[in-house]
GROMACS .gro file of C-alpha atoms in nm:
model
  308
    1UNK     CA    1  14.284  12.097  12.147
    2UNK     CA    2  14.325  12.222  12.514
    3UNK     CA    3  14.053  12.483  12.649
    4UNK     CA    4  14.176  12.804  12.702
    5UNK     CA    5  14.248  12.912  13.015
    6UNK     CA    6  14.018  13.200  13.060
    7UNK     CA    7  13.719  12.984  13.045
    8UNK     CA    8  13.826  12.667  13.149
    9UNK     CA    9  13.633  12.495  13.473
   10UNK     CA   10  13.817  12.397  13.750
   11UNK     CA   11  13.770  12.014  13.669
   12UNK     CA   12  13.933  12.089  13.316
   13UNK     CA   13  14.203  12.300  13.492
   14UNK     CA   14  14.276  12.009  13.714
   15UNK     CA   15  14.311  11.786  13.401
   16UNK     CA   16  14.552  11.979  13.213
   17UNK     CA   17  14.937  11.855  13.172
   18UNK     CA   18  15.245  12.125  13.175
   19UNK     CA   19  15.194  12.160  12.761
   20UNK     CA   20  14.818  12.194  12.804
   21UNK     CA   21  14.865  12.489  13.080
   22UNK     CA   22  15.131  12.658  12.895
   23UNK     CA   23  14.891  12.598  12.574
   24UNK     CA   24  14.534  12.737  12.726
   25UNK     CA   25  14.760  13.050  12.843
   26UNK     CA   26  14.903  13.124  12.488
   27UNK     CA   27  14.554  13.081  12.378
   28UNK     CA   28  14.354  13.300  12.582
   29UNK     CA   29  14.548  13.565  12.419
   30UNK     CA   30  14.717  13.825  12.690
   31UNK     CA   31  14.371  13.766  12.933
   32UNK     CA   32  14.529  13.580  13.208
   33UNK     CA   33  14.617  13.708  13.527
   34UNK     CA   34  14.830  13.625  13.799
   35UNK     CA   35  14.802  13.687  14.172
   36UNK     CA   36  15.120  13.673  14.369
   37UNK     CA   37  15.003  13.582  14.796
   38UNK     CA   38  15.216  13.618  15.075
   39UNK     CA   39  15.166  13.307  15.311
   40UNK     CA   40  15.236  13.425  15.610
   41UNK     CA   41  15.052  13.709  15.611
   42UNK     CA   42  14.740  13.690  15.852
   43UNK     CA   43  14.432  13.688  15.652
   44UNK     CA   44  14.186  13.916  15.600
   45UNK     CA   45  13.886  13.716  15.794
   46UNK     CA   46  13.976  13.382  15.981
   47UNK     CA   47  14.020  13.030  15.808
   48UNK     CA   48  13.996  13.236  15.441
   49UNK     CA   49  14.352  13.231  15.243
   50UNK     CA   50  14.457  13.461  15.046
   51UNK     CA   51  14.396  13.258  14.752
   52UNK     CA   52  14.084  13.252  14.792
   53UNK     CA   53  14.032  13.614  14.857
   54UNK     CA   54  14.219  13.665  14.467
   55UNK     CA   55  14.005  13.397  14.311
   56UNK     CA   56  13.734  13.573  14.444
   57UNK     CA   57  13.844  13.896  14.253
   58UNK     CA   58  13.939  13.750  13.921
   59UNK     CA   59  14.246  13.569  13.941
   60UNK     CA   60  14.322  13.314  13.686
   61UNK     CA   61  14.643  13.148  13.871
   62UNK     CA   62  14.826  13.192  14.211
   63UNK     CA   63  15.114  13.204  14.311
   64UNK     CA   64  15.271  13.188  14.664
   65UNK     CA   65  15.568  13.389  14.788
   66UNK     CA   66  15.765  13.332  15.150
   67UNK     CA   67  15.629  12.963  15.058
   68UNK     CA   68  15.934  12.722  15.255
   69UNK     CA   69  15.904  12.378  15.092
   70UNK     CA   70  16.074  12.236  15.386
   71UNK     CA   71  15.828  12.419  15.638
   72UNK     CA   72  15.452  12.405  15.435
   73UNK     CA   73  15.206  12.706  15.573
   74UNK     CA   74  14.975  12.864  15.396
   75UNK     CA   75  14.784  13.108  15.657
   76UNK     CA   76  14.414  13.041  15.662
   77UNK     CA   77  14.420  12.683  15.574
   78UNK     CA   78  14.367  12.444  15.856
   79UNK     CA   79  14.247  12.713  16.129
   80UNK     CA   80  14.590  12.885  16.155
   81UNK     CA   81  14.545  13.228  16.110
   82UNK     CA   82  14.874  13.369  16.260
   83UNK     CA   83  15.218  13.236  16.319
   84UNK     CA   84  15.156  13.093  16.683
   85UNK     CA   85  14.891  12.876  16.574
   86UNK     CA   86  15.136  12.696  16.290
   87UNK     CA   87  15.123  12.308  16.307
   88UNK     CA   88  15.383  12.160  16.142
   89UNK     CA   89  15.277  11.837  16.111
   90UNK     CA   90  15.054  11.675  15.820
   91UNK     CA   91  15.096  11.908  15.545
   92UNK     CA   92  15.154  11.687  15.269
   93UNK     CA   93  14.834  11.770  15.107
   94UNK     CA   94  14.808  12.138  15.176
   95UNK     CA   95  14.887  12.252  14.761
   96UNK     CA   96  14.633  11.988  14.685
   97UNK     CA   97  14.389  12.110  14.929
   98UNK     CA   98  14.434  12.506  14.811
   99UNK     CA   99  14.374  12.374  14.466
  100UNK     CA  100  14.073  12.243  14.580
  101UNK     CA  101  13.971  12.552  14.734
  102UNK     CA  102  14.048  12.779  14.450
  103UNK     CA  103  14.058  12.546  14.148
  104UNK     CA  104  14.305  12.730  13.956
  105UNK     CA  105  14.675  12.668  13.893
  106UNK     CA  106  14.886  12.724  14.176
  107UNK     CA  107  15.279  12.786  14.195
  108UNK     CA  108  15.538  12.961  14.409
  109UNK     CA  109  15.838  13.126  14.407
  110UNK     CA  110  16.137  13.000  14.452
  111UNK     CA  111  16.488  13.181  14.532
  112UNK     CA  112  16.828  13.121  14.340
  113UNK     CA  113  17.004  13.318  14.606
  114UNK     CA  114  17.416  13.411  14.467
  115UNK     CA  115  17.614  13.467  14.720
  116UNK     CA  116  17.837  13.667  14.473
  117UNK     CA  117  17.635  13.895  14.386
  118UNK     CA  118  17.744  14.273  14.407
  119UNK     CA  119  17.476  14.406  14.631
  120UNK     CA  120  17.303  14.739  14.624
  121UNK     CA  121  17.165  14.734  14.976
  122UNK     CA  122  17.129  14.494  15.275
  123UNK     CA  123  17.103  14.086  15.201
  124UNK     CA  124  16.783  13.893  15.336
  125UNK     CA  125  16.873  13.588  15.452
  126UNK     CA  126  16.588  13.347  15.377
  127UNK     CA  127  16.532  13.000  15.471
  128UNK     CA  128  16.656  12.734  15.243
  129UNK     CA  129  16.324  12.555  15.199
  130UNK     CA  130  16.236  12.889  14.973
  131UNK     CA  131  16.562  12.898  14.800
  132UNK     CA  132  16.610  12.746  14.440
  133UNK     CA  133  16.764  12.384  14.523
  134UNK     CA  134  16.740  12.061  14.426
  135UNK     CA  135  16.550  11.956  14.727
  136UNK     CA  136  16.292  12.210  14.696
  137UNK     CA  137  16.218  12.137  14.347
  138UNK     CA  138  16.195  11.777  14.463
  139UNK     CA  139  15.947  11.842  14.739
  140UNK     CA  140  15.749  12.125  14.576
  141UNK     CA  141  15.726  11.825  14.254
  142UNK     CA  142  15.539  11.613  14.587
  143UNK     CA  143  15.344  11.904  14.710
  144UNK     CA  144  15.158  11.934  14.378
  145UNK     CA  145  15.254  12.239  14.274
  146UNK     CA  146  15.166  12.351  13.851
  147UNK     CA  147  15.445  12.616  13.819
  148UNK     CA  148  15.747  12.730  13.990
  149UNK     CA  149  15.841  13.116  13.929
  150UNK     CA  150  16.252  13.128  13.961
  151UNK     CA  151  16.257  13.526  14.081
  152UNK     CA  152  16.436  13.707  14.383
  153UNK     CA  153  16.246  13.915  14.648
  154UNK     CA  154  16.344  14.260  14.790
  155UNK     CA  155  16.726  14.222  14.944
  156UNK     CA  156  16.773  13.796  14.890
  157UNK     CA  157  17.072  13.893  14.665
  158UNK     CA  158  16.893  13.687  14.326
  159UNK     CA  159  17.064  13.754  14.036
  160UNK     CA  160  17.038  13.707  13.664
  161UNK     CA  161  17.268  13.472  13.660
  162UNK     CA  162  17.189  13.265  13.939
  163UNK     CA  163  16.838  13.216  13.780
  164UNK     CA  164  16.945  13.114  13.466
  165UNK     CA  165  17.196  12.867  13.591
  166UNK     CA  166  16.857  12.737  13.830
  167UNK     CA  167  16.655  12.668  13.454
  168UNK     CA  168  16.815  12.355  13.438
  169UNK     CA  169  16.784  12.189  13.778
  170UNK     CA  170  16.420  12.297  13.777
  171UNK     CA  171  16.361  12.138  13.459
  172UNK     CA  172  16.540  11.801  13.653
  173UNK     CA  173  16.329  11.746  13.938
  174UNK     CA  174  16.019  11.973  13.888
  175UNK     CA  175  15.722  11.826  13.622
  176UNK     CA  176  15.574  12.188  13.586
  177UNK     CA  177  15.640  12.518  13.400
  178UNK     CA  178  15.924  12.704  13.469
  179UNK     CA  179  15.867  13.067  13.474
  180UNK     CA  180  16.239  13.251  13.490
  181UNK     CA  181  16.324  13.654  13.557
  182UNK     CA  182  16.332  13.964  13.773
  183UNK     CA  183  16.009  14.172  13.887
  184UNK     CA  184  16.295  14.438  14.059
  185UNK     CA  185  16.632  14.441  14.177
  186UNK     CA  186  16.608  14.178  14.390
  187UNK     CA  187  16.897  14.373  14.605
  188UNK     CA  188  17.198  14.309  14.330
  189UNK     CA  189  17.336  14.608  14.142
  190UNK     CA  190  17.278  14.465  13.760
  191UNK     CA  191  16.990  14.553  13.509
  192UNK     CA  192  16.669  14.369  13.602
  193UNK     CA  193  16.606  14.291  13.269
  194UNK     CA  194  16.819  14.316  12.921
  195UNK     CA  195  16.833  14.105  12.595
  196UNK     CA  196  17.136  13.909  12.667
  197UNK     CA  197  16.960  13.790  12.964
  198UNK     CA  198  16.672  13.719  12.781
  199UNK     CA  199  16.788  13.525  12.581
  200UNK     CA  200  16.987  13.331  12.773
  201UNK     CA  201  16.662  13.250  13.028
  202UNK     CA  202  16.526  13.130  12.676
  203UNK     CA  203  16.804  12.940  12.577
  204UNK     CA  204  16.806  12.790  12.885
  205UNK     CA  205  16.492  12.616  12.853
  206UNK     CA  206  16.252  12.840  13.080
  207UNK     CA  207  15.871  12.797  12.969
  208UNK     CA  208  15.786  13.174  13.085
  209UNK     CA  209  16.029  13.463  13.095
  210UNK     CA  210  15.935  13.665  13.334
  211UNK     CA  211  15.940  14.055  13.317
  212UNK     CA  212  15.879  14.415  13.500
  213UNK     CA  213  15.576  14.546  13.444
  214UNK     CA  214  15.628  14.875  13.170
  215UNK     CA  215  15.606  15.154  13.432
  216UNK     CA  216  15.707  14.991  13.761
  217UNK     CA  217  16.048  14.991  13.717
  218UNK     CA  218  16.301  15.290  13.636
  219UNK     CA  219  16.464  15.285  13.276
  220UNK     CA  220  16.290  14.992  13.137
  221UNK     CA  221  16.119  15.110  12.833
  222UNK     CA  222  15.874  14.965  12.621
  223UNK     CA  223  16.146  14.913  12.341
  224UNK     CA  224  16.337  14.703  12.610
  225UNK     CA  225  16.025  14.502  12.723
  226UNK     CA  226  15.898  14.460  12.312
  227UNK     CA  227  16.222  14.327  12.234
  228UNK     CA  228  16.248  14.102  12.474
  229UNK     CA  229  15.870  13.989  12.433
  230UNK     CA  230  15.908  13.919  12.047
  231UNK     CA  231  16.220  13.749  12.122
  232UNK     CA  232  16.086  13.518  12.370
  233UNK     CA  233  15.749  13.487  12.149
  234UNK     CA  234  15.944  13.407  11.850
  235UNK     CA  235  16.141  13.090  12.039
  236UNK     CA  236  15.811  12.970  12.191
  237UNK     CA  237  15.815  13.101  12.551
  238UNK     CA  238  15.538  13.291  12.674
  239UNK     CA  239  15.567  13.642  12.868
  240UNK     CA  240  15.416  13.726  13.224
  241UNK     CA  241  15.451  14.106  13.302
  242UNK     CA  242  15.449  14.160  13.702
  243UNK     CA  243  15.386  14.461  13.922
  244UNK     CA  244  15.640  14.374  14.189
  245UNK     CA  245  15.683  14.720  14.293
  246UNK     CA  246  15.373  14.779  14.561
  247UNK     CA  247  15.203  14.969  14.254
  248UNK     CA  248  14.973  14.664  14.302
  249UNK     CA  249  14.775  14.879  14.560
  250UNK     CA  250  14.823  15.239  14.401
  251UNK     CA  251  14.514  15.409  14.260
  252UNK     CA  252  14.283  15.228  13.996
  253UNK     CA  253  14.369  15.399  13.710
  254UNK     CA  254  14.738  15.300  13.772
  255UNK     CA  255  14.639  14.974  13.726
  256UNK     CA  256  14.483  15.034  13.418
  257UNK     CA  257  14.710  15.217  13.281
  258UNK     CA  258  14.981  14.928  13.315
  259UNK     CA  259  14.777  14.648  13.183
  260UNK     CA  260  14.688  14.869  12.856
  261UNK     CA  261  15.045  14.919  12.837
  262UNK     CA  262  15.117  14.585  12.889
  263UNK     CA  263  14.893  14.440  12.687
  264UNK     CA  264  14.945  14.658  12.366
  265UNK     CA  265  15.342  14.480  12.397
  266UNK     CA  266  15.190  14.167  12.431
  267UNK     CA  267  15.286  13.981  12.755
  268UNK     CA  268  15.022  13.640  12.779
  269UNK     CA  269  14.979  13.668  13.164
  270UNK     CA  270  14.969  13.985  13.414
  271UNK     CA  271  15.126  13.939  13.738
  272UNK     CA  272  14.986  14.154  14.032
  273UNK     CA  273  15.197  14.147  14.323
  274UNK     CA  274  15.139  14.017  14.705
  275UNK     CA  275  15.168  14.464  14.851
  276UNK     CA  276  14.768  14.427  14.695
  277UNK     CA  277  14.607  14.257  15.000
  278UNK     CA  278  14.425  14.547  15.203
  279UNK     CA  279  14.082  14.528  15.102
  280UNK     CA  280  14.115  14.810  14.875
  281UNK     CA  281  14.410  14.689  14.729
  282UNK     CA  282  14.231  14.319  14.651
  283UNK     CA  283  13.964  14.563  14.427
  284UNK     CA  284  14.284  14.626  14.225
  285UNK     CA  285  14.282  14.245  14.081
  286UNK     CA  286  13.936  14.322  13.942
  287UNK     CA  287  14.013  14.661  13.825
  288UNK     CA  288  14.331  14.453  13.553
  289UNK     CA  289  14.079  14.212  13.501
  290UNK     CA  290  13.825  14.447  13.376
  291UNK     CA  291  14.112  14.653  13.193
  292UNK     CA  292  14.241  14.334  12.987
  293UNK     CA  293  13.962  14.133  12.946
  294UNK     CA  294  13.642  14.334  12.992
  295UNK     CA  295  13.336  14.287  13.251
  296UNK     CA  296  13.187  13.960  13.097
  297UNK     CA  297  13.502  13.781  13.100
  298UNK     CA  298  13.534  13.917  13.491
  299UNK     CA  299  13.241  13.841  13.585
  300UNK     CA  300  13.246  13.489  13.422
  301UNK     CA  301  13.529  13.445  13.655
  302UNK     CA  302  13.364  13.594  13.982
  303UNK     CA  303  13.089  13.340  13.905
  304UNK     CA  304  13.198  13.013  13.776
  305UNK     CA  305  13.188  12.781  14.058
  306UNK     CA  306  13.454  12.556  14.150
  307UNK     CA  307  13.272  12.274  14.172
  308UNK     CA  308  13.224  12.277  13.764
   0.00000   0.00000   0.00000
């Protein structure tokens, strides 16, 4: 049997196939969370990622958002701390580097832009090395990645159906979990998240259906979230709840109020989004890890070195 997550070292973490991730995050039983890093944003203190900075806080996996397959940067890594220092050249072994780094699971997101979609503000035009293709499956597969998280950010013009017609191309050319769904909007003018939907992202093959965090975004209610939680539970697909809405770096007991919620409906991993990287916002990460797993298992993570 696979270790659970919660408590695995970074050697076993390094170890584990797709089916042993997805299985040591089903069995450390709703206590795994997930923080979301933008990599272009300049870090806190030189030649320290972001990564890091969550690992350091209580994350359990990372993932990477703005990450262009075609164009690899992760700020902090390799003495570039803004854009004008970015060297494009040798960064075939920048994922397995981070991983090193961190020793947790790392992913990113990656865009299945429709240019149908009926918009409900401006589109973001982002570069194609982000967006949900074929060849960015393909090179994030060579990068080294553990997960890819099919989602839309603010404005890209993502939409439900876009994703789920991504699950299968994913499942193609990628070796690792698929994680499939909407934080927000994403800029179209459809529900986020209902149970047709669901379904289909299950049907579809997706390893992790992806939902809004209960309270972060209007009109979907814990009824909504339950039902689509038991449904995906009941097909064996796990759950990851995500604060996508800058609540990531609202007061502390907003935070805990979310991950109670969350956790009573029974999502496997908590997302905290990439709006939490001020300093105070970074405290937040600790502040769901206490609320969802207590101060032993926190500090357990604060102090198990990556070198186990």
């Amino acid at each position: 049997m696979v270790k659970r997550l919660l408590s695995a070292t970074a050697s076993e973490v390094a170890k584990m196939t797709k089916d042993e991730l997805k299985q040591s995050i089903k069995a450390s039983e709703g206590r795994i969370i997930l923080s979301e890093n933008v990599v272009l944003h300049p870090p806190l203190e030189h030649n320290i990622t972001y990564s890091e900075f969550a690992r350091a806080y209580g994350a359990d996996m990372i993932l990477l958002n703005g990450f262009d397959t075609a164009n690899p940067v992760v700020l902090g890594m390799y003495n570039e701390n803004a854009a004008s220092e970015i060297n494009s050249s040798g960064k075939e072994h920048l994922i397995r580097d981070l991983k090193k780094l961190v020793g947790l699971p790392i992913g990113l997101n990656l865009e299945p832009v429709d240019p149908n979609a009926q918009m409900a503000e401006d589109r973001t035009e982002i570069a194609e090395g982000r967006q949900a293709t074929k060849e960015s499956f393909e090179r994030a597969n060579q990068l080294g990645f553990d997960f890819i998280c099919l989602t839309g950010n603010p404005g890209v013009g993502v939409s439900n159906e876009a994703i789920i017609g991504s699950i299968a191309a994913a499942k193609t050319h990628f070796d690792g979990l698929i994680i499939a769904g909407k934080m927000h909007g994403a800029g179209v003018n459809e529900p986020v998240v209902d149970q047709q939907t669901v379904e289909k992202i299950v049907s579809a093959g997706a390893d992790i259906l992806l939902v809004p965090a209960i309270g972060t975004v209007p009109g979907i209610s814990e009824v909504v979230l339950a039902d689509a939680i038991g449904y995906a539970h009941q097909h064996g697909v796990l759950v990851m709840s995500a604060i996508g809405t800058s609540q990531e770096s609202a007061d502390p007991e907003t935070i805990r109020e979310i991950a109670l919620r969350n956790k009573i409906l029974g999502v496997d991993i908590q997302h905290i989004g990439d709006a939490n990287m001020g300093i105070y916002g970074i405290e937040n990460i600790e502040v769901l890890s206490n609320t969802i797993r207590g101060k032993r298992h926190t500090a357990a993570r604060f102090a198990r070195s990556i070198n186990r």
